[in-house]
Coordinates of C-alpha atoms in Angstrom, one line a residue:
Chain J
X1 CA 18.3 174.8 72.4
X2 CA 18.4 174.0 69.0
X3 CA 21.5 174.7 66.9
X4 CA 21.7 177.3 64.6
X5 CA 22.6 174.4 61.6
X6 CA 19.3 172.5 62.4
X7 CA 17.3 175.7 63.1
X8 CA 18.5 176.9 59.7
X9 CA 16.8 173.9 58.1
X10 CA 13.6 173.3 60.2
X11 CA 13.0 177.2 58.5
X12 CA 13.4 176.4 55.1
X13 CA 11.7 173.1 55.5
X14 CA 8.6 174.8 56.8
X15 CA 8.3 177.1 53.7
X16 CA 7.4 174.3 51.5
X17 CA 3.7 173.8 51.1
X18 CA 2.2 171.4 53.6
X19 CA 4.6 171.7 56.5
X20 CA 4.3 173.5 59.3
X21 CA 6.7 174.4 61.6
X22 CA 5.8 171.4 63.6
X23 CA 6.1 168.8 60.7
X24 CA 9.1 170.6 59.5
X25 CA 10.6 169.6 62.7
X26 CA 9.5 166.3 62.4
X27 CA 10.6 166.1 58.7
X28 CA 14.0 167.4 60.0
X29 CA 15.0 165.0 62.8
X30 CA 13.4 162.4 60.2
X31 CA 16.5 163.4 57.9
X32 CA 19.5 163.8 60.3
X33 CA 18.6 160.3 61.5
X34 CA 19.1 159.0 58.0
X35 CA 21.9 160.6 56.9
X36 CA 23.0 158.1 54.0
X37 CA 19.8 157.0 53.2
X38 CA 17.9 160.3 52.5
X39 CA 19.6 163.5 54.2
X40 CA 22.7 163.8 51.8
X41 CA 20.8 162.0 48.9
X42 CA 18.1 164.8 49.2
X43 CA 20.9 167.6 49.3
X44 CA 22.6 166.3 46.2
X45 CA 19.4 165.7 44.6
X46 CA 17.9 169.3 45.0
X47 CA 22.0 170.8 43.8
X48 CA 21.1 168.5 40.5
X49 CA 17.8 170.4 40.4
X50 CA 18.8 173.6 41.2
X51 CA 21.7 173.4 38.0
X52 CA 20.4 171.4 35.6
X53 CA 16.5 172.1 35.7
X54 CA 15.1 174.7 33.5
X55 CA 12.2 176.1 31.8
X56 CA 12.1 174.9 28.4
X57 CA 12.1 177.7 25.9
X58 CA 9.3 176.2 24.0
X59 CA 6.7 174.7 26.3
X60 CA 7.7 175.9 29.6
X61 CA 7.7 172.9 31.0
X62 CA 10.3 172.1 33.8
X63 CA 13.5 169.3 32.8
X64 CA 16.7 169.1 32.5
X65 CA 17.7 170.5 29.3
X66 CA 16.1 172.8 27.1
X67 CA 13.9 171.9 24.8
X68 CA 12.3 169.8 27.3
X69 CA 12.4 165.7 27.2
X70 CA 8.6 166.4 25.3
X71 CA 9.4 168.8 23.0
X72 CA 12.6 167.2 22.1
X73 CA 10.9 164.0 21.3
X74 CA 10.0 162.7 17.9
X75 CA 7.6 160.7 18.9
X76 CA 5.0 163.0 20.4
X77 CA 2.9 164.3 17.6
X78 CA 3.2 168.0 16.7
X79 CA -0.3 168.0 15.7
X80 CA -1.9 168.5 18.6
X81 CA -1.0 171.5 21.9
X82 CA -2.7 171.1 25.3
X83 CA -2.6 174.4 26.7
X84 CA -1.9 173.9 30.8
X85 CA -1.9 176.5 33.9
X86 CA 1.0 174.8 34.9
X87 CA 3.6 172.2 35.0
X88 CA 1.5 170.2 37.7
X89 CA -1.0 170.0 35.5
X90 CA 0.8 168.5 32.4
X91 CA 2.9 166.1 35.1
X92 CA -1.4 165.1 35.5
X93 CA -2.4 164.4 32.1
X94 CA 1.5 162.7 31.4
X95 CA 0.2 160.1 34.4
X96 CA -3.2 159.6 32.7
X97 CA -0.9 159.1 29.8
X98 CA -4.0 159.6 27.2
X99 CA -2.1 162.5 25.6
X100 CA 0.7 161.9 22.9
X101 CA 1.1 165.4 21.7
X102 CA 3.1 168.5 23.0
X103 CA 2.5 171.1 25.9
X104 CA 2.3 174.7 26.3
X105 CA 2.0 175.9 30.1
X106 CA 1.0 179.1 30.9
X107 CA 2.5 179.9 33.9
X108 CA -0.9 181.3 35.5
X109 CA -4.2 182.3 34.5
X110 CA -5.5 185.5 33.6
X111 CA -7.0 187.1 36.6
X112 CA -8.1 190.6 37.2
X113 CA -7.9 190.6 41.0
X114 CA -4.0 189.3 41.2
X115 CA -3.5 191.6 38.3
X116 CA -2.1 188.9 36.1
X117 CA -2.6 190.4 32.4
X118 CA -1.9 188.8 28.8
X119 CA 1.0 189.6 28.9
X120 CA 2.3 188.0 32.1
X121 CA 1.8 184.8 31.0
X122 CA 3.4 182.7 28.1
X123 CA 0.4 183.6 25.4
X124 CA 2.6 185.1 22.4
X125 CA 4.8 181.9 22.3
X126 CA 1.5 179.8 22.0
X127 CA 0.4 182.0 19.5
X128 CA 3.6 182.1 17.8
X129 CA 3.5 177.6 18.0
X130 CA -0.2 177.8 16.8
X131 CA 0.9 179.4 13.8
X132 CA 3.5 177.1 12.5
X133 CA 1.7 174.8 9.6
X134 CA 2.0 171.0 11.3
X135 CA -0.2 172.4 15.2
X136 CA -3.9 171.3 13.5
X137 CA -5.3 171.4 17.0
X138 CA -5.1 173.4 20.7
X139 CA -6.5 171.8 23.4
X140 CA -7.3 174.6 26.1
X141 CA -6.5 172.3 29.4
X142 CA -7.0 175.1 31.8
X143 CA -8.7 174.4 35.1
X144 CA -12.7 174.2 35.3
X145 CA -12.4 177.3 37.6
X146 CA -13.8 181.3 36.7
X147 CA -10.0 182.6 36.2
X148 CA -9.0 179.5 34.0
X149 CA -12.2 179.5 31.8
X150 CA -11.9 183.5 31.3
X151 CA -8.1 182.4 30.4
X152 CA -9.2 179.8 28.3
X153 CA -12.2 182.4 26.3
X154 CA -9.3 184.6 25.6
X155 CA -6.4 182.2 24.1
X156 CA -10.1 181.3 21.8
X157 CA -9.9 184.9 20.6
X158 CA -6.9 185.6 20.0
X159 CA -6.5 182.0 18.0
X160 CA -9.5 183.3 15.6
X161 CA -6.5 183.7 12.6
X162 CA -5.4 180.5 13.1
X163 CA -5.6 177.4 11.1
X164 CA -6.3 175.5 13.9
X165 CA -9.0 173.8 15.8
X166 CA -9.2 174.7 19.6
X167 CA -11.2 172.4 22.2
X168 CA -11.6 172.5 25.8
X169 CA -12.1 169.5 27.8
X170 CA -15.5 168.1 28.8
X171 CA -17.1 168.6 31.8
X172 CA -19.5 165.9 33.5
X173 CA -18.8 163.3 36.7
X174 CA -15.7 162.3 37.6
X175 CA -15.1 158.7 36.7
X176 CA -15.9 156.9 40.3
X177 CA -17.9 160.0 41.6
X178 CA -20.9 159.6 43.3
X179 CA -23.6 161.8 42.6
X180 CA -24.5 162.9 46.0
X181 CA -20.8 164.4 46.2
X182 CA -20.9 166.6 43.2
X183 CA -22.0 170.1 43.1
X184 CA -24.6 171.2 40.9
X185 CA -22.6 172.9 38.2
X186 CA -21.2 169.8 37.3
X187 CA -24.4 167.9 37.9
X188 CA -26.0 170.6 35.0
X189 CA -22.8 170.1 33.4
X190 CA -23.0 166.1 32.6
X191 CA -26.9 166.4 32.0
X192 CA -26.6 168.7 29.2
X193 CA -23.9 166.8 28.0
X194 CA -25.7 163.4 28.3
X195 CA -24.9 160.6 26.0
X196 CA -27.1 157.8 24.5
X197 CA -26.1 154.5 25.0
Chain D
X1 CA 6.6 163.1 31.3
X2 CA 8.5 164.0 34.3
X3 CA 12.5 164.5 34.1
X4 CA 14.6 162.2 35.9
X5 CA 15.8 164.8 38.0
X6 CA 12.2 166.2 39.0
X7 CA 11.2 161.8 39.6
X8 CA 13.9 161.6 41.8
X9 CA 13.8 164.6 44.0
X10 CA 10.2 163.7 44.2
X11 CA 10.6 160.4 45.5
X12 CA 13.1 161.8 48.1
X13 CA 10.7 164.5 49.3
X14 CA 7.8 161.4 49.5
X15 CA 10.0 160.5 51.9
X16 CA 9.5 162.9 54.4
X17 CA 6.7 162.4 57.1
X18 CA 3.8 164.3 56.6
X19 CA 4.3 164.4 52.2
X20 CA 2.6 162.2 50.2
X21 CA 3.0 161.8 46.6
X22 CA 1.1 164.8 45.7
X23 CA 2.9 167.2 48.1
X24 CA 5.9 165.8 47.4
X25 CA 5.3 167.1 43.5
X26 CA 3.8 170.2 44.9
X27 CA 6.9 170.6 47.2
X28 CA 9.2 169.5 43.9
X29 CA 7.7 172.3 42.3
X30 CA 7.3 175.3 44.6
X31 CA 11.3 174.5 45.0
X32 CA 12.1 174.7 41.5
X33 CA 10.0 177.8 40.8
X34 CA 11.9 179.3 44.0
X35 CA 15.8 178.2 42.9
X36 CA 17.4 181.0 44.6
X37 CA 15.4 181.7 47.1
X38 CA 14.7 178.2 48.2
X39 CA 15.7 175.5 46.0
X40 CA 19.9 176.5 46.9
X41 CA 19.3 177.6 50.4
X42 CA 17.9 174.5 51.1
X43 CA 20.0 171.9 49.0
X44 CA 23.2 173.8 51.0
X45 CA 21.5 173.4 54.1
X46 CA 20.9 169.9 54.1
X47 CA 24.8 169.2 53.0
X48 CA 26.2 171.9 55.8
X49 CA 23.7 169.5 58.3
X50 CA 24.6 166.2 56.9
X51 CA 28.9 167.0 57.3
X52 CA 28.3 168.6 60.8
X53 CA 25.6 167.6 62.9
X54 CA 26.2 165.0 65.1
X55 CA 24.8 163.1 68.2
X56 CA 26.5 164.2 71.4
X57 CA 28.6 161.7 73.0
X58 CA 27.5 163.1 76.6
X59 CA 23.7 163.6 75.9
X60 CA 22.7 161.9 72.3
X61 CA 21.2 165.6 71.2
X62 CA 21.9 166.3 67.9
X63 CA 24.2 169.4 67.0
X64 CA 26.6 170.9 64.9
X65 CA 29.8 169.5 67.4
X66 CA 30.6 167.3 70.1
X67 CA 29.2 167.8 72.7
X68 CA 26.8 169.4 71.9
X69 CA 25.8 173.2 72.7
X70 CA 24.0 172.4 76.3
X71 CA 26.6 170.2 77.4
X72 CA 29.5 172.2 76.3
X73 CA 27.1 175.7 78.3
X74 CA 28.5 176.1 81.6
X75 CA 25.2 177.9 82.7
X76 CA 23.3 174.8 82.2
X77 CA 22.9 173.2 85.8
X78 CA 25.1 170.0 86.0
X79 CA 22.8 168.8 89.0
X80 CA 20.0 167.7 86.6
X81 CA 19.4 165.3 84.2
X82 CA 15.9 165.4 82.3
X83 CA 15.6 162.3 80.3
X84 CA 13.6 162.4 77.3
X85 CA 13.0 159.5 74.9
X86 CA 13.8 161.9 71.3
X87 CA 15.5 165.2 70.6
X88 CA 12.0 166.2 69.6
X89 CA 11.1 166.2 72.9
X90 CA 14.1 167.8 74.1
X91 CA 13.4 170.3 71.7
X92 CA 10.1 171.0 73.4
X93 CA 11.1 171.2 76.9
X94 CA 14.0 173.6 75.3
X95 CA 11.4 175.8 73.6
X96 CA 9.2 175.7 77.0
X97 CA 12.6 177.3 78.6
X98 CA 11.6 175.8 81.6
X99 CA 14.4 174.0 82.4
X100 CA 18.1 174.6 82.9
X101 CA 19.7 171.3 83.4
X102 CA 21.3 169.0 81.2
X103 CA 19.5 166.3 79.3
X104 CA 20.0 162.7 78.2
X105 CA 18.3 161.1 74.7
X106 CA 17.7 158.1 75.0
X107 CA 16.9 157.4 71.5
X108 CA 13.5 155.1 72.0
X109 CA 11.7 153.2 74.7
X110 CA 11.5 149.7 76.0
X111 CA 9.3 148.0 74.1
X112 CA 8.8 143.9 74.1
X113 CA 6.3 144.0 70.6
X114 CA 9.3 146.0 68.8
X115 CA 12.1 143.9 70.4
X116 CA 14.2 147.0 72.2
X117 CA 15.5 146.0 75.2
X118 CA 17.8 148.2 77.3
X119 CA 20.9 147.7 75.4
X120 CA 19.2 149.5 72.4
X121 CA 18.6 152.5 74.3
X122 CA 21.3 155.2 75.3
X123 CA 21.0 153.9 79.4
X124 CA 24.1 152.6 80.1
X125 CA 25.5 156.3 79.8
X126 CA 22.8 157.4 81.7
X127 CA 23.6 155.6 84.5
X128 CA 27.3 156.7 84.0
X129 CA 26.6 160.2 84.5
X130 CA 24.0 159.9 87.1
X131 CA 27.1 158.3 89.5
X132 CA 28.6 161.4 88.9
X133 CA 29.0 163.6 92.5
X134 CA 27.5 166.8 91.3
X135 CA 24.5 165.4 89.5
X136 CA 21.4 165.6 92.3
X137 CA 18.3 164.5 90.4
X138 CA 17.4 162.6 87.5
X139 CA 14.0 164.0 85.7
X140 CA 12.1 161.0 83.7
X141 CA 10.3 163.2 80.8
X142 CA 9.6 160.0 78.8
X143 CA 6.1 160.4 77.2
X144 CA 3.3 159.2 78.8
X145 CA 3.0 156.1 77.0
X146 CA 2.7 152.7 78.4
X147 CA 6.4 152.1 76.8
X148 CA 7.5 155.4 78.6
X149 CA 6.2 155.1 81.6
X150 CA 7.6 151.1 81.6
X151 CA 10.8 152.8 80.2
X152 CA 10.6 155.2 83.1
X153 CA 10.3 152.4 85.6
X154 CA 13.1 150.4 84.6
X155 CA 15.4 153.0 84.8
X156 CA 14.2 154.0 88.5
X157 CA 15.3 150.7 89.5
X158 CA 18.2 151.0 87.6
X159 CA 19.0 153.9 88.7
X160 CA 18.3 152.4 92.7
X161 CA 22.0 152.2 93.5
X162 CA 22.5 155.8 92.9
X163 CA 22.7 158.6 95.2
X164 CA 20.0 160.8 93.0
X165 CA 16.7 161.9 93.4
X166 CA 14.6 160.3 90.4
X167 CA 11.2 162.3 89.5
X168 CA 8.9 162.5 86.8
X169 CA 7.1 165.1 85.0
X170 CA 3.5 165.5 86.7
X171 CA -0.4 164.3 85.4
X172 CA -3.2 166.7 85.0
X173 CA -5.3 169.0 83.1
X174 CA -3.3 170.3 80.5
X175 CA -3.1 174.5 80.5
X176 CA -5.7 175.5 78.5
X177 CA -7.4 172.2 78.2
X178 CA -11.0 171.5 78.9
X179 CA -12.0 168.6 80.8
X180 CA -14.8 167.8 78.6
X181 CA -11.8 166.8 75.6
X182 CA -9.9 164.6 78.1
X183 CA -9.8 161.2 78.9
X184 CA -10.4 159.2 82.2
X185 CA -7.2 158.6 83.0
X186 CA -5.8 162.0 82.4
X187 CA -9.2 163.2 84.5
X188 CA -8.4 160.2 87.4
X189 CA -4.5 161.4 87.9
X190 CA -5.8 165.4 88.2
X191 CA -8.0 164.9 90.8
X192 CA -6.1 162.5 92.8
X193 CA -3.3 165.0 92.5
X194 CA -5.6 168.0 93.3
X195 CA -3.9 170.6 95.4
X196 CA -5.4 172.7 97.7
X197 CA -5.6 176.8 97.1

């Protein structure tokens, strides 16, 4: 018999992704044996979340404060917007750290079968940014799936009356990919888009 | 650039066994997109669990009071004591509902390579409550390990002086199993203990 306290938690531990209800349990007894060390620690850390994070009003990117920590930087250049589905995509290009300009995430990606339309995701602010005189550049950063490259064809359009230059990321092999693993879209993909030496 | 706040809950949720980096982000984030419904629920969980669960001073379970809910259950048989080696497994039995005795943790299992010795384990108040006149039989559940079954050993010989019946949970096929998945020795202890129809 389990208690109705630990119960409580094993449930809500096994709705986030990649736990089970057997992991969950795991991940529970895991946390009332370290109570100091990572049980309370977690709890305070996720009240911290839950007040101070927000969406920033600009980007929609996820920090404390809004503007977010990148928008509200001087030193990131307001040249250049990479357009992203979603926060876990620009935490991915912040760790390649090859970007030094702004965000904008979507929240999504246009998508006929979920019913997700323009209008459900954050398109009129990025049209809005793309607008303002300094943004020389949007770099569509959607994912190389159907839904993001339909999403990515239609921020193209509706950027037609701006001053601004929109790119896409390249496609080709994966830096430390072997051919043998790679399907054959990308294989066309990187052959097309061969390079001389 | 991730916030502070979103680095650190991330690091905590690393923390947890079965999340890597990645699903620790992914976790981060599915928690933050779901504040009410998730994010709060959760971080108040994990503070109502860290102020009130405790191990029981009879048993070692973990509950919300001491002792905990099966000691303190008067329907629960006092005659038996199934000794497990983890609340997980006394968990399992529980959710089995196959058993309505009384249980001791005994937090871990003899084991020379990791330096526990008896004194590390919960068996001095084992064999406390076993001298107890109405307790009748002491059930070894430890896992069948060679550090459980050595653990379950020891405490038979401990438990020598005693007037108790000490048995162990039974080999064989598990229910459902087939016996082209299982191992020799699980194979070897079925059919020596065969039983005839």
């Amino acid at each position: 018999m389990m208690g109705p306290e630990i119960e409580r938690l094993v449930q809500l531990l096994a709705r986030l992704p990649g736990l089970g209800p057997r992991s969950a349990r795991r991940a529970a007894l895991h946390l009332i044996k370290r109570r100091d060390t990572l049980l309370t620690p977690l709890a305070e850390s996720l009240r911290a979340a839950a007040e101070n994070v927000r969406a920033c009003g600009i980007c929609g990117n996820l920090d404390a404060g809004d503007p977010c920590g990148i928008c509200r930087d001087p030193g990131r250049e307001a040249a250049a917007i990479c357009v992203v589905e979603d926060v876990a995509d620009l935490w991915a290009l912040e760790r390649a750290a090859v970007f030094r300009g702004r965000y904008h995430v979507l929240g999504g990606t246009l998508s006929a079968l979920d019913g997700v339309g323009p209008e459900d995701l954050n398109i009129a602010g990025l049209l809005e940014r793309a607008a303002a005189p300094e943004v020389r550049e949007v770099i569509l950063a959607t994912n190389a799936t159907v839904d993001g490259q339909t999403t990515a064809h239609y921020i193209t359009e509706r950027l037609a009356g701006c001053d601004v230059t929109v790119s896409g990321l390249a496609h080709g092999v994966p830096v430390g990919g072997e051919l043998d693993y790679l399907d054959d879209g990308t294989l066309a993909a990187a052959l097309k888009a061969r390079k001389s030496f």
